[in-house]
Coordinates of C-alpha atoms and ligand atoms in Angstrom, one line a residue:
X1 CA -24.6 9.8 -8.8
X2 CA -22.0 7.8 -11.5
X3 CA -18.8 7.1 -9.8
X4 CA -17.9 10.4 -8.2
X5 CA -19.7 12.7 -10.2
X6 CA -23.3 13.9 -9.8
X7 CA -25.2 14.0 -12.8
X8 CA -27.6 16.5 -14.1
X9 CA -30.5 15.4 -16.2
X10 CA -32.6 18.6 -17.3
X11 CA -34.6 17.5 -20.3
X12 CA -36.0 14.7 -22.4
X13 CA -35.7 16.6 -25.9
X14 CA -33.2 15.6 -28.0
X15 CA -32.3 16.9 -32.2
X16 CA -30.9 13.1 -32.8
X17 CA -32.5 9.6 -32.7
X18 CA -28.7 7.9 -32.0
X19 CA -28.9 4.2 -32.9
X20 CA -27.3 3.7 -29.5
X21 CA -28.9 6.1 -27.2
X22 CA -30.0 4.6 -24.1
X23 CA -33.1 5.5 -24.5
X24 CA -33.8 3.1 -27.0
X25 CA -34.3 0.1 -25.1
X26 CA -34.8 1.3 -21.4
X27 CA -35.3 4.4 -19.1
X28 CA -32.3 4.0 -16.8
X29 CA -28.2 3.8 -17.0
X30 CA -25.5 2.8 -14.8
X31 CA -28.2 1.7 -12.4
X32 CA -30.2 4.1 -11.8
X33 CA -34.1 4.4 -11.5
X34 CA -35.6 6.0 -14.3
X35 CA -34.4 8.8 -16.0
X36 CA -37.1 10.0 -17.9
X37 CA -38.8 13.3 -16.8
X38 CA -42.5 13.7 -16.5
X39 CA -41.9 17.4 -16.8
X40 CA -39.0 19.5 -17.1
X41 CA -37.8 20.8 -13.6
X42 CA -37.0 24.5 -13.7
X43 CA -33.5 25.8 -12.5
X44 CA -34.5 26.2 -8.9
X45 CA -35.7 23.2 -8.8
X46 CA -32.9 21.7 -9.8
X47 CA -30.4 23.8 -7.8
X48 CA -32.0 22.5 -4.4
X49 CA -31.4 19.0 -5.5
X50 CA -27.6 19.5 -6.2
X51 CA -27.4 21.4 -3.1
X52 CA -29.1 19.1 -1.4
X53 CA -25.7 17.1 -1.8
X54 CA -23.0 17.0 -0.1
X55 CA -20.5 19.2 -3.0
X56 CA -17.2 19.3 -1.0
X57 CA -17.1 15.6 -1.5
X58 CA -18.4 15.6 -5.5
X59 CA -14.9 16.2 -7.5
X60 CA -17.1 16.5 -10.8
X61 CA -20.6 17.9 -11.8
X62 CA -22.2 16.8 -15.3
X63 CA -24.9 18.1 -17.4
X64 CA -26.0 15.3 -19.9
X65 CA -28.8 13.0 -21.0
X66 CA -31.7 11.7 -21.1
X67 CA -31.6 14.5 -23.4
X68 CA -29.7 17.0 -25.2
X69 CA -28.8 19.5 -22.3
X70 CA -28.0 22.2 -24.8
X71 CA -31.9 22.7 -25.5
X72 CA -31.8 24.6 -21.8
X73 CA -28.3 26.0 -22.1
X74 CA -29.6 28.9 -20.3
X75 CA -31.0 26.9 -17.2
X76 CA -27.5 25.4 -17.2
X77 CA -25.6 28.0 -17.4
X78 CA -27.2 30.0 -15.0
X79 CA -26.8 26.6 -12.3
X80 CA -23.5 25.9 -13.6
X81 CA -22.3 29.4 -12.5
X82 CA -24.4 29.2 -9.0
X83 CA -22.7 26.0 -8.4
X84 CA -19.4 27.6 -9.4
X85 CA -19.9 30.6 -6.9
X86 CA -20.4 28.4 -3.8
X87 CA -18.3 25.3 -4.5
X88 CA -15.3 27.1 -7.0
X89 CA -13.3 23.8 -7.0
X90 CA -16.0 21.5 -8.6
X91 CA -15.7 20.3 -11.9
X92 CA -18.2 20.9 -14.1
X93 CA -18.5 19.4 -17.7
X94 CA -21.3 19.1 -20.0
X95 CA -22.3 16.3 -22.5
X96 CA -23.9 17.4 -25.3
X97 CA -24.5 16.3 -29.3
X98 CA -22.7 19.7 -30.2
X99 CA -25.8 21.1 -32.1
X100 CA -26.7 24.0 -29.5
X101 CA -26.0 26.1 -32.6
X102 CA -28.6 24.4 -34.5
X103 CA -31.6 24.1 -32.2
X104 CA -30.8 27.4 -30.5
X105 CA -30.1 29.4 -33.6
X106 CA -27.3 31.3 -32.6
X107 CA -23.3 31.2 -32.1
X108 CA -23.2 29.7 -28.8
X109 CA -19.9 28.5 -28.0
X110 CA -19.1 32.2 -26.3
X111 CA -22.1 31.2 -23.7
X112 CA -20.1 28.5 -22.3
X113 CA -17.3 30.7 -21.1
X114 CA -17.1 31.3 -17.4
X115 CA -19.4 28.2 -16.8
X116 CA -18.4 25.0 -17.9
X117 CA -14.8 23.6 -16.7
X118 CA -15.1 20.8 -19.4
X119 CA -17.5 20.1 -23.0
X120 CA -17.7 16.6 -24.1
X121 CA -19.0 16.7 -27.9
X122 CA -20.1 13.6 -29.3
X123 CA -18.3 12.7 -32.5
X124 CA -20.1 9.7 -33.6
X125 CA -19.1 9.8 -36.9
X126 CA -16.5 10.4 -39.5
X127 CA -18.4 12.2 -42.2
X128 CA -22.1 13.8 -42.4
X129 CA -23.3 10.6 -43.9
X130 CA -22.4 8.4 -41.7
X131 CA -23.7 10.6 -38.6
X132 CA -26.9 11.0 -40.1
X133 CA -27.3 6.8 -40.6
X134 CA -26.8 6.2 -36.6
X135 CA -27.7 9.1 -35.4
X136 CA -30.9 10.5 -37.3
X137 CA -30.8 14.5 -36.7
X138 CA -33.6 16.6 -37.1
X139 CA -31.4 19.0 -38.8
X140 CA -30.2 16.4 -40.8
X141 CA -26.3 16.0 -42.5
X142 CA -26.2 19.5 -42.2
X143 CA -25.7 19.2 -38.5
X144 CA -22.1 17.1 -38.8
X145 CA -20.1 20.2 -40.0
X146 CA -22.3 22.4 -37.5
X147 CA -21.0 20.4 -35.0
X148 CA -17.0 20.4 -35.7
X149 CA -17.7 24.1 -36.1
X150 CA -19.1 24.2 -32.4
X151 CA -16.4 22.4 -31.6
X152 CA -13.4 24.5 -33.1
X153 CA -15.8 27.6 -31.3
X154 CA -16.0 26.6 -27.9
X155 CA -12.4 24.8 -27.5
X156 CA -11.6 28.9 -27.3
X157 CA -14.0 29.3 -24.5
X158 CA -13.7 26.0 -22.6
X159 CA -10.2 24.7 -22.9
X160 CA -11.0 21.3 -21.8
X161 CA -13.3 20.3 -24.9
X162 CA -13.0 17.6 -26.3
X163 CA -14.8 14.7 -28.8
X164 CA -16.2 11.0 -28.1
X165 CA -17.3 8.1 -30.3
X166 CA -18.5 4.8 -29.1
X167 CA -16.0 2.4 -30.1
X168 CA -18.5 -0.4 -30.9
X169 CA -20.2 1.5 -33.6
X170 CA -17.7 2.1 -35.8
X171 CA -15.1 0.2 -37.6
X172 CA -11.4 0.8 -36.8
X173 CA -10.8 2.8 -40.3
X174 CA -13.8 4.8 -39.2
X175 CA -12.0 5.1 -35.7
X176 CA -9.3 6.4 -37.9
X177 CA -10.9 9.0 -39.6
X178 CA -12.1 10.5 -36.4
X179 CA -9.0 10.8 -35.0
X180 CA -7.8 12.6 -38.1
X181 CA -11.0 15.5 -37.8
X182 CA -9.8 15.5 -34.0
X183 CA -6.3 16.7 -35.1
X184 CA -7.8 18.9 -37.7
X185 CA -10.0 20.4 -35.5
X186 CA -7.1 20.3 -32.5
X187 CA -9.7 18.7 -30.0
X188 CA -9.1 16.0 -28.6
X189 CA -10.6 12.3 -28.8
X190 CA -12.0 10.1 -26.2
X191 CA -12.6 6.5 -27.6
X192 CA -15.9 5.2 -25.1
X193 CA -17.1 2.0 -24.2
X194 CA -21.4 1.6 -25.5
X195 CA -23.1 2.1 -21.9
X196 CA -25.5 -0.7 -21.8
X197 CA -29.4 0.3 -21.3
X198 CA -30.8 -0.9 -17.8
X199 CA -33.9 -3.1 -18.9
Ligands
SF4_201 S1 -27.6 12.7 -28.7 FE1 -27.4 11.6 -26.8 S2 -29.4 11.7 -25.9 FE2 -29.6 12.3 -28.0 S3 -30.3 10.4 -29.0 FE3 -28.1 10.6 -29.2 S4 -27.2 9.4 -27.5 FE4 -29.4 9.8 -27.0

């Protein structure tokens, strides 16, 4: 649990290196025990735990880190639409880099229709350069314009998407410049505070 929500941690794999991923310097976040998964639970699994819950008090489910939740966008669709059918007034919104398309080789934004109430893309960046100095894809700058063209995808499918940046990587031109792609791209911005690694 963080806050009210109860979050969904399905993988360790991850297409970036971020600079400031939590990973970096510890195994936990928000205060939790360690996040890091000896193996990957499979979707039944991983249903029992959230029903194990008590859902008609949770206002919010999220699929995010330790990894990229995207490299099991089937799992979570799948439990994101199980979750839906029982509890239909839970919120559910998934974290993700916005390189599904890149590591799953195919248009996905269509895939996240009917399942997620909310996508949360990180931004990071103003320009492919810049992305690929803090964050270190494996597909390289290449994945920067994949990723507004994810975003400009699924904000058809899921109409609460929308795009982070960590304030305290980025300079307030740099700030600037995101906020311009977000209007180009009509999604919206969320500015974020850097979550601090538990140590
Ligand atoms: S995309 Fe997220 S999980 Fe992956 S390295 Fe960056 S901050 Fe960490």
């Amino acid at each position: 649990m963080v806050g009210e929500g109860l979050y969904v941690n399905m993988t360790n794999r991850c297409s970036n290196r971020c600079d400031f991923c939590i990973r970096n310097n510890g195994d936990g976040a928000y205060g939790s025990e360690s996040l890091w998964l000896v193996r990957e639970p499979t979707r039944e699994e991983i249903l029992e735990s959230i029903f194990s819950h008590e859902l008609e008090k949770i206002p919010e489910l999220v699929f995010c880190g330790y990894g990229e939740p995207s490299y099991r966008l089937d799992d979570a669709v799948f439990i994101a639409k199980a979750v839906k059918e029982r509890y239909p007034n839970i919120e559910i919104r998934i974290n993700t880099n916005g390189q599904s398309d890149l590591i799953l080789g195919r248009d996905t934004a269509p895939e996240y229709a009917g399942a997620f109430d909310a996508v949360s893309i990180s931004l990071n960046s103003p320009t492919p350069e810049k992305y690929q100095q803090i964050c270190h894809s494996v597909f390289g700058e290449e994945s920067f314009g994949s990723i507004l063209n994810f975003a400009k995808n699924v904000k058809n499918y899921v109409q609460k998407t929308c795009f982070s940046v960590v304030k305290e990587t980025l300079t307030e031109e740099e700030i600037e410049l995101c906020k311009k792609i977000s209007c180009e791209c009509e999604v919206p911005l969320r500015i974020r505070d850097y979550i601090p690694p538990e140590t």
